[in-house]
Coordinates of C-alpha atoms and ligand atoms in Angstrom, one line a residue:
M681 CA -55.4 -79.5 -85.4
K682 CA -57.2 -81.3 -88.1
A683 CA -57.1 -79.5 -92.2
A684 CA -58.3 -80.4 -95.5
V685 CA -55.5 -79.3 -97.5
I686 CA -54.2 -79.2 -101.0
E687 CA -50.6 -80.4 -101.4
N688 CA -51.2 -81.0 -105.2
F689 CA -53.9 -79.8 -107.6
N690 CA -56.3 -82.6 -108.3
D691 CA -56.0 -84.0 -104.3
I692 CA -57.0 -82.7 -101.4
I693 CA -56.7 -84.4 -97.9
F694 CA -57.6 -84.0 -94.5
K695 CA -54.9 -84.4 -92.1
E696 CA -53.3 -83.4 -89.1
V697 CA -51.4 -79.1 -89.1
E698 CA -50.3 -77.0 -87.4
Q699 CA -52.7 -75.2 -85.3
P700 CA -52.1 -71.2 -85.9
S701 CA -50.7 -69.4 -84.1
L702 CA -51.1 -65.6 -83.0
D703 CA -49.4 -62.2 -84.1
H704 CA -50.4 -59.0 -82.8
D705 CA -54.7 -57.6 -83.2
E706 CA -55.3 -61.5 -83.8
A707 CA -58.2 -63.9 -83.7
L708 CA -58.6 -67.7 -83.9
I709 CA -61.5 -68.7 -84.7
K710 CA -62.9 -72.7 -83.8
V711 CA -64.8 -72.8 -87.1
E712 CA -68.3 -74.9 -86.8
Y713 CA -69.6 -74.4 -90.8
T714 CA -67.5 -73.7 -93.9
G715 CA -69.3 -73.2 -96.9
V716 CA -68.0 -74.3 -100.5
C717 CA -67.5 -71.7 -102.9
G718 CA -66.6 -71.7 -106.5
T719 CA -63.6 -70.3 -106.1
D720 CA -62.6 -73.6 -104.3
V721 CA -62.6 -75.7 -106.6
H722 CA -61.2 -73.8 -109.1
I723 CA -58.6 -73.3 -106.7
L724 CA -58.4 -77.8 -106.5
L725 CA -58.3 -77.5 -110.1
G726 CA -55.5 -76.1 -110.5
N727 CA -56.9 -73.2 -112.5
H728 CA -57.0 -70.3 -109.6
K729 CA -53.8 -68.1 -110.8
Q730 CA -53.1 -66.6 -107.2
V731 CA -52.5 -69.8 -105.9
K732 CA -49.3 -71.5 -103.9
L733 CA -49.2 -74.6 -102.4
P734 CA -49.7 -76.4 -99.2
L735 CA -52.8 -74.7 -98.6
I736 CA -55.4 -74.8 -96.9
P737 CA -58.6 -73.6 -99.3
G738 CA -61.7 -72.2 -97.8
H739 CA -63.2 -68.4 -97.2
E740 CA -67.3 -68.7 -95.8
F741 CA -67.1 -69.5 -92.5
V742 CA -69.4 -68.8 -88.5
G743 CA -67.5 -69.8 -86.2
R744 CA -66.6 -69.6 -82.4
L745 CA -64.4 -67.3 -80.9
A746 CA -61.5 -69.3 -79.0
K747 CA -58.3 -66.9 -78.6
I748 CA -57.9 -62.6 -79.0
N749 CA -54.4 -61.5 -78.3
T750 CA -54.6 -57.8 -78.3
D751 CA -53.9 -55.2 -75.9
R752 CA -56.8 -53.0 -77.2
E753 CA -60.6 -53.0 -75.5
T754 CA -62.1 -55.3 -77.3
N755 CA -66.4 -56.0 -76.5
L756 CA -66.2 -59.7 -78.1
K757 CA -66.1 -62.3 -76.0
I758 CA -64.3 -65.6 -76.4
G759 CA -66.2 -68.9 -77.1
Q760 CA -69.5 -66.0 -78.8
R761 CA -70.3 -66.9 -82.5
V762 CA -68.4 -64.8 -84.8
V763 CA -68.1 -64.7 -88.4
A764 CA -64.8 -62.4 -89.8
Q765 CA -64.8 -61.2 -93.7
P766 CA -62.0 -63.0 -95.7
L767 CA -60.6 -60.3 -97.1
T768 CA -57.9 -57.8 -95.6
G769 CA -56.7 -54.7 -97.9
C770 CA -52.6 -52.9 -96.9
G771 CA -54.8 -49.9 -95.7
K772 CA -52.6 -47.4 -97.0
C773 CA -53.3 -47.6 -100.3
E774 CA -55.5 -44.8 -102.5
L775 CA -58.2 -47.5 -102.9
C776 CA -58.3 -48.7 -99.6
I777 CA -58.8 -45.5 -97.8
Q778 CA -61.4 -45.0 -100.5
G779 CA -63.3 -47.7 -99.0
R780 CA -62.2 -49.8 -101.4
D781 CA -60.2 -52.4 -99.8
N782 CA -61.5 -55.5 -102.1
V783 CA -59.6 -53.8 -105.0
C784 CA -56.4 -52.9 -102.6
V785 CA -53.1 -53.8 -104.6
D786 CA -51.6 -55.8 -102.1
L787 CA -54.5 -57.7 -101.3
N788 CA -54.8 -60.9 -98.7
I789 CA -57.7 -63.3 -98.8
F790 CA -58.1 -65.9 -97.2
G791 CA -58.2 -69.8 -98.5
I792 CA -56.2 -67.7 -102.0
H793 CA -53.3 -66.5 -100.5
S794 CA -53.2 -67.8 -96.9
D795 CA -54.4 -70.4 -95.4
G796 CA -58.4 -70.6 -95.6
C797 CA -61.2 -72.3 -93.0
F798 CA -61.1 -75.9 -94.5
A799 CA -60.2 -76.1 -90.8
E800 CA -60.9 -77.0 -86.9
Y801 CA -59.3 -73.1 -86.6
I802 CA -58.7 -70.6 -88.6
K803 CA -56.6 -67.6 -87.1
V804 CA -58.0 -63.7 -88.4
P805 CA -57.7 -59.7 -88.4
L806 CA -59.2 -59.0 -85.1
K807 CA -60.5 -56.1 -87.3
K808 CA -62.2 -58.8 -89.5
V809 CA -64.4 -60.0 -87.1
Y810 CA -67.9 -60.1 -86.4
A811 CA -70.1 -61.0 -83.8
V812 CA -73.7 -63.3 -83.9
P813 CA -76.1 -63.2 -82.1
E814 CA -76.7 -67.0 -80.5
E815 CA -80.4 -67.2 -81.7
I816 CA -79.4 -67.6 -85.5
D817 CA -78.9 -70.4 -87.3
P818 CA -75.3 -70.6 -87.7
R819 CA -76.5 -72.5 -91.1
V820 CA -77.5 -68.7 -92.3
V821 CA -74.5 -66.7 -91.3
S822 CA -72.2 -69.5 -92.5
L823 CA -74.1 -67.5 -96.2
V824 CA -73.2 -64.1 -95.1
E825 CA -69.4 -64.1 -97.5
P826 CA -72.0 -65.2 -100.8
L827 CA -74.6 -62.5 -99.4
A828 CA -71.9 -59.9 -99.3
V829 CA -70.4 -60.7 -102.8
A830 CA -74.8 -59.7 -104.5
M831 CA -74.7 -56.6 -101.7
H832 CA -71.6 -55.7 -103.2
D833 CA -72.2 -56.3 -107.1
V834 CA -76.3 -55.0 -107.1
R835 CA -74.8 -51.3 -104.5
R836 CA -72.2 -50.8 -107.0
S837 CA -74.4 -51.2 -110.0
N838 CA -76.6 -48.7 -108.7
L839 CA -80.3 -50.2 -109.5
Q840 CA -83.1 -48.4 -108.3
V841 CA -86.6 -49.0 -106.9
G842 CA -88.5 -49.7 -110.2
Q843 CA -86.4 -50.4 -112.5
T844 CA -85.7 -54.4 -114.4
A845 CA -82.8 -56.1 -113.7
L846 CA -81.3 -59.3 -115.4
I847 CA -78.6 -62.0 -114.5
V848 CA -77.6 -63.9 -116.6
G849 CA -76.5 -67.2 -114.8
G850 CA -79.1 -68.8 -112.1
G851 CA -76.3 -70.3 -109.8
P852 CA -75.8 -69.2 -105.5
I853 CA -74.8 -65.9 -106.6
G854 CA -77.5 -65.7 -109.0
V855 CA -79.7 -66.3 -106.7
L856 CA -78.8 -64.0 -104.0
M857 CA -78.0 -61.1 -106.5
A858 CA -81.6 -61.9 -107.4
M859 CA -82.7 -62.0 -103.5
V860 CA -81.3 -58.6 -102.8
A861 CA -81.9 -57.0 -106.7
K862 CA -85.6 -57.9 -105.5
L863 CA -85.1 -56.1 -101.6
N864 CA -83.7 -53.4 -103.6
G865 CA -86.7 -51.9 -105.1
A866 CA -86.2 -54.1 -108.7
A867 CA -89.4 -54.2 -110.3
K868 CA -89.1 -56.6 -112.3
V869 CA -86.1 -59.6 -111.8
A870 CA -84.7 -61.7 -114.0
I871 CA -83.1 -64.7 -114.2
S872 CA -81.3 -66.5 -116.9
E873 CA -80.0 -69.7 -117.3
I874 CA -80.1 -73.3 -118.8
N875 CA -79.7 -75.8 -116.7
E876 CA -83.6 -76.7 -115.3
E877 CA -82.7 -78.1 -112.0
R878 CA -81.2 -74.4 -111.0
I879 CA -84.9 -73.0 -113.0
K880 CA -87.2 -75.3 -111.3
F881 CA -85.2 -74.3 -107.8
A882 CA -85.1 -70.2 -108.6
K883 CA -88.8 -70.5 -108.8
E884 CA -89.5 -72.3 -105.6
M885 CA -87.9 -69.1 -103.9
D886 CA -91.3 -68.0 -104.6
M887 CA -89.8 -64.5 -105.1
G888 CA -91.2 -64.1 -108.2
F889 CA -88.5 -64.2 -110.2
E890 CA -88.7 -64.5 -114.2
M891 CA -86.7 -67.6 -115.2
I892 CA -85.5 -67.4 -119.0
N893 CA -83.8 -70.5 -120.2
P894 CA -82.1 -69.3 -123.7
L895 CA -82.0 -72.4 -125.0
K896 CA -85.4 -72.8 -125.0
V897 CA -87.4 -70.2 -125.6
D898 CA -86.9 -67.3 -128.8
I899 CA -85.1 -64.7 -126.3
D900 CA -85.6 -60.9 -128.3
E901 CA -88.8 -62.2 -128.2
E902 CA -88.9 -62.8 -123.8
I903 CA -86.4 -60.0 -123.2
E904 CA -89.6 -57.3 -125.2
R905 CA -91.9 -58.5 -123.4
L906 CA -90.8 -58.9 -119.8
T907 CA -89.2 -55.5 -120.5
D908 CA -92.3 -53.4 -122.9
H909 CA -89.9 -53.4 -125.8
M910 CA -87.4 -51.6 -123.5
G911 CA -84.2 -53.5 -122.3
F912 CA -83.1 -53.8 -118.8
D913 CA -81.6 -51.2 -116.9
V914 CA -79.5 -54.0 -114.8
V915 CA -77.7 -56.6 -116.8
Y916 CA -74.9 -58.8 -113.7
E917 CA -73.1 -61.3 -116.1
V918 CA -72.5 -63.5 -113.9
S919 CA -71.7 -66.7 -116.1
G920 CA -68.2 -65.0 -117.3
V921 CA -69.2 -67.7 -121.1
Q922 CA -69.3 -66.4 -124.3
A923 CA -73.4 -66.9 -125.1
G924 CA -73.3 -64.9 -121.0
A925 CA -71.8 -62.0 -122.7
D926 CA -73.2 -61.7 -126.1
L927 CA -76.7 -61.9 -124.3
M928 CA -75.5 -58.8 -121.8
T929 CA -75.5 -56.3 -124.8
K930 CA -78.4 -57.4 -126.5
A931 CA -80.3 -57.2 -123.1
A932 CA -79.4 -54.6 -122.0
K933 CA -81.5 -51.0 -122.1
I934 CA -80.4 -47.5 -124.2
G935 CA -78.5 -46.3 -121.4
G936 CA -78.3 -49.2 -119.2
T937 CA -76.0 -50.6 -117.1
I938 CA -73.4 -53.8 -117.8
M939 CA -72.1 -55.0 -114.6
M940 CA -69.3 -57.9 -115.1
V941 CA -69.5 -60.6 -112.5
G942 CA -68.3 -64.0 -113.4
I943 CA -64.4 -64.4 -114.4
P944 CA -64.3 -65.9 -117.6
T945 CA -61.7 -69.1 -117.8
K946 CA -61.5 -68.1 -121.0
S947 CA -61.3 -64.6 -122.3
Y948 CA -64.6 -64.2 -125.1
M949 CA -65.4 -61.3 -127.5
V950 CA -68.1 -58.9 -126.2
D951 CA -70.3 -56.5 -129.1
T952 CA -68.6 -53.1 -128.2
G953 CA -71.1 -51.6 -131.1
A954 CA -73.7 -52.3 -128.9
I955 CA -71.9 -50.7 -126.4
T956 CA -71.1 -47.4 -128.1
L957 CA -74.9 -47.9 -130.1
K958 CA -76.9 -48.2 -126.8
E959 CA -74.4 -45.8 -125.3
L960 CA -74.3 -48.9 -122.1
K961 CA -72.2 -48.9 -119.1
M962 CA -69.9 -51.7 -118.0
E963 CA -68.6 -51.5 -114.4
G964 CA -66.6 -54.8 -113.0
V965 CA -66.7 -55.9 -109.8
R966 CA -65.0 -57.4 -107.9
I967 CA -65.6 -60.5 -104.1
H968 CA -67.0 -57.3 -101.6
A969 CA -65.7 -54.2 -99.5
Q970 CA -65.9 -54.3 -96.1
I971 CA -69.1 -52.7 -95.8
N972 CA -70.7 -54.6 -97.4
F973 CA -69.6 -57.2 -95.2
K974 CA -71.2 -55.4 -92.5
A975 CA -74.3 -54.8 -94.7
A976 CA -74.5 -58.3 -95.1
L977 CA -74.4 -59.1 -91.6
E978 CA -77.2 -56.8 -91.0
V979 CA -79.3 -58.4 -93.8
I980 CA -78.7 -61.4 -92.0
K981 CA -79.1 -60.2 -88.1
N982 CA -82.5 -58.6 -88.9
N983 CA -83.8 -61.6 -90.8
I984 CA -84.9 -59.8 -93.6
F985 CA -85.2 -63.5 -95.4
N986 CA -83.2 -66.2 -93.2
D987 CA -85.5 -68.6 -94.4
K988 CA -84.7 -68.3 -97.9
L989 CA -81.5 -68.5 -97.6
K990 CA -81.6 -71.1 -95.5
R991 CA -83.2 -73.0 -98.9
L992 CA -79.6 -72.0 -100.9
I993 CA -77.7 -74.4 -98.7
T994 CA -78.8 -77.9 -100.4
N995 CA -76.1 -80.4 -98.9
E996 CA -74.1 -80.4 -96.1
F997 CA -70.8 -83.0 -95.9
H998 CA -68.6 -83.8 -92.4
I999 CA -65.4 -82.2 -93.5
E1000 CA -63.3 -85.4 -92.9
D1001 CA -65.4 -86.4 -95.9
I1002 CA -63.4 -84.0 -97.8
K1003 CA -62.5 -85.1 -100.8
E1004 CA -66.0 -86.9 -101.5
A1005 CA -67.5 -83.6 -101.0
M1006 CA -65.4 -81.6 -103.3
D1007 CA -66.1 -84.7 -105.9
F1008 CA -69.7 -83.6 -105.8
C1009 CA -69.1 -80.3 -105.4
I1010 CA -67.2 -80.5 -109.3
K1011 CA -70.0 -83.3 -110.7
D1012 CA -73.1 -82.6 -109.6
K1013 CA -74.1 -79.8 -111.4
D1014 CA -77.5 -78.7 -109.4
H1015 CA -76.9 -78.5 -106.1
F1016 CA -76.8 -74.8 -105.0
K1017 CA -75.0 -74.4 -101.6
V1018 CA -72.6 -77.5 -99.8
L1019 CA -71.7 -76.8 -96.6
L1020 CA -69.2 -78.6 -94.4
K1021 CA -69.9 -79.1 -90.9
M1022 CA -66.3 -79.1 -88.9
S1023 CA -67.3 -80.6 -85.5
Ligands
LIG1299 ZN1 -67.1 -67.3 -102.7
LIG1300 ZN1 -54.9 -51.4 -99.9

């Protein structure tokens, strides 16, 4: 089969590789579309500590079931359109038992710890495979993984109907989180972002997001105006930079919650005094648990906002042009989701 392989950092090539052979209770999926995530870019640039080369990256995809190796009963049918949750926990540790497979002590994420979906075929554990109705646009379905991430973050934050939310960082995950916060009944959802193209894009989603460019407005005044002098009930820090960390403690309401989503490339200072004085709650969130992947697929299957999801896909490349596609993802700052078409 053909696949995009990182053999050396900063270099990805499209080449012939061996098709994976199936172990027990595994499925082989022929990939149709795969999404490029910020993580894939970090891996290519050598910024991901857990990666060993060579590696086929990619953990967001939709495809068709090609083969199953099991003696158990299954409703899945060969040729059917499917998605698969990209992470697998050990299934035995305390966290897995609690349904927190995303923070398992022995976590495997394909495209990071093992070969991913920038390939014609990928093998996955059968228990991670979900069928998708034929009538839904497969491009939209390919967004199930990032949507699951956004849902995990909002669910963990315990955002309540009628509350206010601020998302610091308006990239694909930030906007998805804003969409989920709205769906969750937030009275006001604001996004802080410094890229004017991204601000325009988020506004054009037409979901009533309040857009803040902290470089252009008096941020204290803006927080007061948007929250009636109270601050936001929940602040989601997605940017992973110092300016975002400064904003999160400032923008959170007294007694409010800060969710740490973005992973900083280098550690930053946090105003811990504000956490004490305002009695803030601060919690980290990582990827998504299987329950959220399943729920994200339900949101797509029930067409809650598939038209909006589709608008997040701003660029499409053929997998053969992987070098060009990754180069674009690194250099272009205005895109949202880039999809790779497999055939
Ligand atoms: Zn991702
Ligand atoms: Zn585990």
